[in-house]
Amino acid sequence: MLFRSWAQVADPAWPDVARVPDHVGGTHLVVTRHALVREVLADPVTYRPDNALDAVTPMPVTALRVLAGHRFRLPPTLANNSGASHPQIRAIVAEALHPARVAAQRQWLTALVRDRVARIGAALDAGSPVDLYADLAADLPLLVLARLVELPDASVGAVKEFARAALELFWAPLDPDRQLALATEVGRFHSVLRDFAAVGGGLAAELRSAGHPPDVVVGALFFLLVAGQETTSQFLTLLLHRLADEPAVRAGLRSGEVAVADVVEEGLRLEPPIVTWRRVATTESTLGGTRVPAGTSLVLWLGRAGRDPAVVESPDEFRPGQRGSRRHLAFGAGAHRCVGDVLARMEAAVVVAEAAPLLDGVTVLRPPWCPDNLTFRMPDAFVVRRRTADTGLTGS
């Protein structure tokens, strides 16, 4: 379950708290209920985020040597920071992603998405298959982020490869050969980040001027390039795939009876790109009647918490605007709630408003496939084709 949790979110057999072994002999306390997940997230003293970025598969010496050769380090910065520096680092990043700055990008993003939708629509009308991940969703969040935050001079492809490699290296079950290959990719781009952190403007300069050491600047940029764009492109793909199977919702969008914002929230609840997150117990405690010894690794099942019947009226149905829909924990909660939530919502709203009509009358040729991963779903493609009389294909 640990590495394919999105496939079991609707399984009623799970208890509120369960001890689950992992692939290397460790044991984790999996927390499934909305109230208990929130309780942990809201208590950063008892349940600290120190293990948030720990590799779930211990790295062999060969991979560690590669990372060390690139001076790779991930000091406490954002998601893994329980120290006194967290509020200031978070405030600097939050200013870069301020809602007013995000809103100013909406017109530009809408024009870009409309242009892509027109080209995709023409390809579909011509009978060609289209990958809505590669041709629409994959790079959009990175392009927006680059307009908000000065980033290293690297190709979109290089950044995407680095981000996906990092998500796999730290959160997937891996063999040593794969770890070595991923460490090489991640370490190489980490060197690029290190060089940029020393001289770059924008967010990097703000962190430097606040007195943060180079490793912290690099760590913040590292996390931003992963959480600030890769997870959003994943969500856009997952949401479009879900909407392909929701003709009534698409009809409601066309008529105006269904609000785009409600679709986005219901998508975050049912199809979050981040399905779990981790905490470590600093002292002995009790959670939902279960004893939690100090040092216990907790896996917070965000995806299942979004389907808690105590919170949501119809937990397994895609019903935008239903009671409890907006109480999901896709962005976490508490002091470490995702600082880019406004940005992700804006991007998703633009894509839903502009791209949902593409899904009318199509069939799914290749649904998104997600590899084993503790936390991230990482869809790889979403290929559709227009229904035609000649092929006999049927749409969703």
XYZ file of C-alpha atoms in Angstrom:
396
model
C 0.000 0.000 0.000
C 2.726 2.463 0.934
C 3.767 3.091 -2.643
C 0.418 2.855 -4.447
C -1.852 4.560 -1.948
C -3.878 6.422 -4.580
C -5.211 3.062 -5.808
C -6.688 2.204 -2.398
C -8.249 5.477 -1.253
C -11.782 4.065 -1.464
C -10.997 0.790 0.358
C -13.308 0.768 3.421
C -11.194 -1.763 5.304
C -8.566 0.708 6.485
C -8.646 1.667 10.192
C -8.116 5.227 11.391
C -4.499 4.437 12.289
C -2.562 1.424 11.025
C 0.983 0.121 11.377
C 2.359 -0.708 7.938
C 5.773 -2.200 7.066
C 7.840 -0.782 4.238
C 10.113 -2.433 1.680
C 13.297 -2.117 3.736
C 12.086 -3.464 7.085
C 10.843 -0.258 8.644
C 7.407 0.388 10.091
C 5.214 3.448 9.660
C 2.027 4.603 11.322
C -0.431 5.382 8.517
C -3.057 7.948 9.532
C -6.219 7.892 7.408
C -8.948 9.981 9.070
C -9.324 13.645 8.176
C -9.504 14.845 11.776
C -6.414 12.882 12.819
C -4.373 13.955 9.796
C -5.275 17.565 10.573
C -4.381 17.059 14.218
C -0.882 15.931 13.279
C -0.348 18.711 10.736
C -1.513 21.328 13.229
C 0.926 20.192 15.948
C 4.502 20.828 14.721
C 5.882 20.352 18.226
C 4.699 16.786 18.835
C 4.903 15.790 15.172
C 7.817 17.436 13.422
C 8.501 17.608 9.654
C 12.169 16.656 9.997
C 11.751 13.453 7.938
C 9.724 15.029 5.117
C 12.589 14.876 2.610
C 14.335 11.720 3.851
C 14.893 9.118 1.126
C 12.418 6.287 1.655
C 14.961 3.868 0.128
C 18.297 4.233 1.951
C 20.938 5.226 -0.569
C 23.943 3.021 -1.266
C 27.461 4.353 -0.871
C 27.869 4.725 -4.651
C 24.896 7.097 -4.904
C 25.952 9.021 -1.796
C 29.410 9.536 -3.283
C 27.891 10.973 -6.452
C 25.757 13.393 -4.447
C 28.702 14.342 -2.254
C 30.756 15.052 -5.370
C 28.177 17.680 -6.308
C 28.131 19.015 -2.718
C 24.484 18.000 -2.496
C 22.783 18.920 0.774
C 19.169 19.510 1.785
C 19.282 21.521 5.020
C 16.045 22.491 6.772
C 14.387 25.151 4.640
C 10.659 24.741 3.991
C 8.863 21.376 4.154
C 11.522 19.784 6.384
C 12.176 22.757 8.669
C 10.960 22.717 12.264
C 13.471 25.322 13.382
C 13.433 29.049 14.048
C 14.469 29.897 10.493
C 11.301 28.495 8.911
C 8.977 31.511 9.341
C 11.414 33.926 7.702
C 12.276 31.609 4.795
C 8.584 30.908 4.261
C 7.740 34.619 4.350
C 10.313 35.394 1.642
C 8.973 32.622 -0.608
C 5.378 33.662 0.125
C 6.147 37.204 -0.993
C 7.498 35.885 -4.298
C 4.230 33.949 -4.735
C 1.968 36.696 -3.372
C -1.665 36.412 -4.552
C -1.469 39.789 -6.292
C 1.602 38.692 -8.255
C -0.096 35.404 -9.112
C -3.249 37.173 -10.291
C -1.167 39.366 -12.575
C -0.099 36.255 -14.508
C -3.625 35.067 -15.247
C -4.135 36.992 -18.471
C -0.812 35.845 -19.905
C -1.460 32.231 -18.905
C -4.978 32.300 -20.348
C -3.652 33.468 -23.712
C -1.002 30.745 -23.707
C -3.503 28.014 -22.821
C -5.974 29.239 -25.438
C -3.300 29.045 -28.097
C -2.406 25.495 -27.092
C -6.057 24.458 -26.891
C -6.653 25.774 -30.421
C -3.733 23.746 -31.778
C -4.791 20.645 -29.840
C -8.376 21.044 -31.024
C -7.215 21.245 -34.640
C -5.148 18.086 -34.205
C -8.109 16.254 -32.663
C -10.414 17.445 -35.459
C -7.916 16.028 -37.951
C -8.150 12.640 -36.264
C -4.720 12.734 -34.610
C -4.093 11.461 -31.089
C -2.948 14.112 -28.597
C -1.046 13.762 -25.332
C -2.666 16.327 -23.045
C 0.156 15.912 -20.546
C 3.013 16.602 -22.958
C 1.185 19.061 -25.219
C -0.664 21.068 -22.581
C 0.041 20.465 -18.900
C 3.657 19.403 -18.461
C 5.475 22.727 -18.677
C 2.745 25.285 -17.902
C 3.465 25.598 -14.153
C 7.200 25.940 -14.777
C 6.637 28.707 -17.317
C 4.440 30.586 -14.843
C 6.907 30.064 -11.997
C 9.707 31.469 -14.154
C 7.711 34.696 -14.541
C 7.328 34.978 -10.764
C 10.747 33.825 -9.603
C 14.091 34.234 -11.326
C 15.326 30.723 -12.153
C 18.618 29.285 -13.441
C 19.251 29.517 -17.171
C 18.301 25.952 -18.073
C 15.974 24.394 -20.599
C 12.448 23.439 -19.607
C 13.292 19.827 -20.397
C 16.311 19.841 -18.089
C 14.321 21.269 -15.188
C 11.490 18.781 -15.690
C 13.910 15.850 -15.833
C 15.599 17.032 -12.648
C 12.311 17.506 -10.782
C 10.956 14.085 -11.712
C 14.304 12.471 -10.896
C 14.259 14.093 -7.447
C 10.718 12.878 -6.738
C 11.763 9.354 -7.661
C 15.102 9.389 -5.840
C 13.676 10.481 -2.506
C 10.186 8.972 -2.506
C 10.228 5.749 -4.559
C 11.243 2.132 -3.868
C 14.436 1.699 -5.881
C 17.275 -0.682 -6.658
C 20.893 0.509 -6.333
C 21.464 0.918 -10.076
C 18.440 3.181 -10.424
C 19.467 5.175 -7.369
C 22.890 5.758 -8.875
C 21.424 6.980 -12.169
C 18.995 9.303 -10.392
C 21.681 10.610 -8.035
C 23.773 11.523 -11.066
C 20.876 13.471 -12.612
C 19.862 15.203 -9.378
C 23.442 15.966 -8.373
C 24.246 17.496 -11.750
C 21.347 19.939 -11.587
C 22.017 20.639 -7.914
C 25.367 22.041 -9.051
C 23.500 24.354 -11.436
C 21.316 25.511 -8.539
C 24.356 26.080 -6.363
C 25.997 28.301 -8.960
C 22.788 30.249 -9.468
C 22.164 30.625 -5.731
C 25.466 32.459 -5.385
C 24.709 35.178 -7.932
C 21.062 34.938 -8.995
C 18.522 37.672 -8.451
C 14.930 37.569 -7.282
C 14.195 34.984 -4.608
C 17.814 33.819 -4.376
C 18.986 37.381 -3.776
C 16.267 37.961 -1.175
C 17.329 34.850 0.754
C 20.990 35.869 0.575
C 20.269 39.394 1.750
C 18.336 37.990 4.706
C 21.527 36.277 5.797
C 20.729 32.705 4.848
C 23.769 30.559 3.942
C 24.255 29.135 0.436
C 22.947 25.670 1.344
C 19.654 27.162 2.506
C 19.276 29.210 -0.677
C 19.931 26.099 -2.761
C 17.556 24.025 -0.634
C 14.740 26.534 -1.028
C 15.227 26.671 -4.793
C 15.394 22.868 -4.924
C 12.082 22.477 -3.155
C 10.431 25.267 -5.134
C 11.359 23.668 -8.450
C 9.794 20.414 -7.287
C 6.767 21.518 -5.280
C 6.243 24.792 -7.121
C 5.701 23.338 -10.566
C 6.029 19.559 -10.937
C 3.149 18.731 -8.600
C 0.891 21.220 -10.383
C 1.536 19.735 -13.819
C 0.709 16.357 -12.288
C -2.544 17.720 -10.914
C -3.562 19.311 -14.208
C -3.097 15.957 -15.941
C -4.979 14.001 -13.282
C -7.818 16.521 -13.242
C -8.249 16.493 -17.021
C -8.285 12.693 -16.965
C -10.967 12.730 -14.285
C -13.032 15.259 -16.227
C -12.911 12.991 -19.280
C -15.096 10.594 -17.262
C -17.415 13.322 -15.940
C -19.655 14.396 -18.860
C -22.270 15.870 -16.498
C -19.651 18.101 -14.901
C -18.436 19.242 -18.311
C -22.006 19.992 -19.324
C -22.413 22.031 -16.151
C -19.286 23.993 -16.988
C -20.657 24.770 -20.454
C -24.008 25.942 -19.097
C -22.519 27.872 -16.208
C -24.317 25.743 -13.626
C -20.989 24.394 -12.356
C -18.311 26.833 -11.205
C -14.742 26.361 -12.374
C -13.439 26.977 -8.847
C -15.666 24.206 -7.495
C -14.329 21.803 -10.114
C -10.777 22.622 -9.077
C -11.523 22.016 -5.389
C -13.296 18.732 -6.070
C -10.338 17.723 -8.223
C -7.918 18.519 -5.410
C -10.046 16.433 -3.062
C -10.365 13.373 -5.312
C -7.222 13.539 -7.468
C -4.478 15.179 -5.385
C -0.986 14.844 -6.855
C 0.455 14.530 -3.334
C -1.283 11.589 -1.681
C 0.758 11.255 1.513
C 3.118 13.329 3.629
C 5.366 12.424 6.530
C 5.957 13.515 10.097
C 8.037 12.090 12.958
C 6.842 11.935 16.573
C 9.201 13.788 18.889
C 7.611 12.567 22.123
C 5.320 9.714 23.044
C 1.697 10.554 22.311
C -1.691 9.016 21.573
C -3.417 9.427 18.244
C -6.948 8.173 17.732
C -6.512 5.808 20.671
C -3.235 4.420 19.269
C 0.002 4.794 21.226
C 2.674 6.645 19.219
C 6.192 6.137 20.631
C 8.766 8.891 20.189
C 10.620 8.491 16.912
C 7.674 6.938 15.074
C 7.390 7.743 11.374
C 3.860 8.854 10.516
C 2.507 8.684 6.964
C -0.432 11.064 6.644
C -2.772 9.756 3.966
C -3.945 13.053 2.481
C -5.742 11.391 -0.412
C -7.892 9.219 1.826
C -8.558 12.086 4.244
C -10.192 13.873 1.313
C -12.722 11.034 1.072
C -13.601 10.879 4.752
C -17.403 10.435 4.990
C -17.343 12.401 8.229
C -16.369 15.447 6.177
C -17.738 14.942 2.662
C -21.352 14.169 1.805
C -20.569 11.915 -1.205
C -16.902 11.042 -0.692
C -16.308 8.998 -3.845
C -18.374 11.072 -6.283
C -17.126 14.047 -8.298
C -19.732 16.592 -7.224
C -18.340 20.149 -7.428
C -19.648 22.361 -4.652
C -20.829 19.547 -2.415
C -20.625 19.880 1.361
C -17.073 19.348 2.562
C -15.474 19.547 -0.878
C -13.179 22.428 0.082
C -12.066 20.846 3.354
C -9.546 18.609 1.589
C -5.941 18.543 2.753
C -4.299 18.536 -0.668
C -2.198 21.540 0.393
C -1.636 20.297 3.923
C -2.491 22.408 6.957
C -0.868 24.366 9.728
C 2.499 26.110 9.682
C 3.691 24.093 6.684
C 0.609 24.460 4.508
C 1.663 24.764 0.856
C 2.779 28.328 0.206
C 1.920 27.990 -3.489
C -1.745 27.042 -3.107
C -3.040 30.259 -4.706
C -0.738 29.742 -7.677
C -1.791 26.116 -8.189
C -5.483 27.009 -7.963
C -5.116 29.814 -10.506
C -3.314 27.582 -12.988
C -5.866 24.804 -12.596
C -8.784 27.210 -12.987
C -7.393 28.551 -16.265
C -6.819 25.049 -17.645
C -10.301 23.839 -16.640
C -12.007 26.898 -18.114
C -10.127 26.748 -21.407
C -9.343 23.059 -21.945
C -12.346 21.135 -20.597
C -14.238 21.467 -23.948
C -11.441 19.464 -25.591
C -12.710 16.411 -23.721
C -16.141 16.401 -25.370
C -16.425 13.536 -27.826
C -13.005 12.007 -27.192
C -11.903 8.568 -26.165
C -8.955 7.914 -23.881
C -6.280 5.953 -25.712
C -3.685 6.109 -22.963
C -4.727 6.981 -19.410
C -2.093 8.394 -17.059
C 0.150 5.762 -15.541
C 1.797 6.492 -12.200
C 4.903 4.637 -10.949
C 5.326 3.378 -7.397
C 5.938 6.338 -5.102
C 5.194 7.042 -1.467
C 3.968 10.591 -1.980
C 3.740 11.743 -5.605
C 1.607 10.301 -8.398
C 3.768 11.475 -11.336
C 1.513 10.682 -14.342
C 3.508 10.142 -17.513
C 0.983 10.739 -20.333
C -2.695 11.279 -21.131
C -3.479 10.487 -24.754
C -6.898 11.095 -26.288
C -8.414 11.064 -29.779
C -11.622 12.484 -31.182
C -14.419 10.001 -31.844
C -14.961 9.451 -35.561
C -17.389 7.384 -37.615
C -14.506 5.689 -39.416
C -12.734 4.410 -36.295
C -15.859 3.647 -34.339
C -14.246 5.073 -31.231
C -16.603 6.119 -28.494
C -16.126 9.128 -26.313
C -16.464 9.524 -22.599
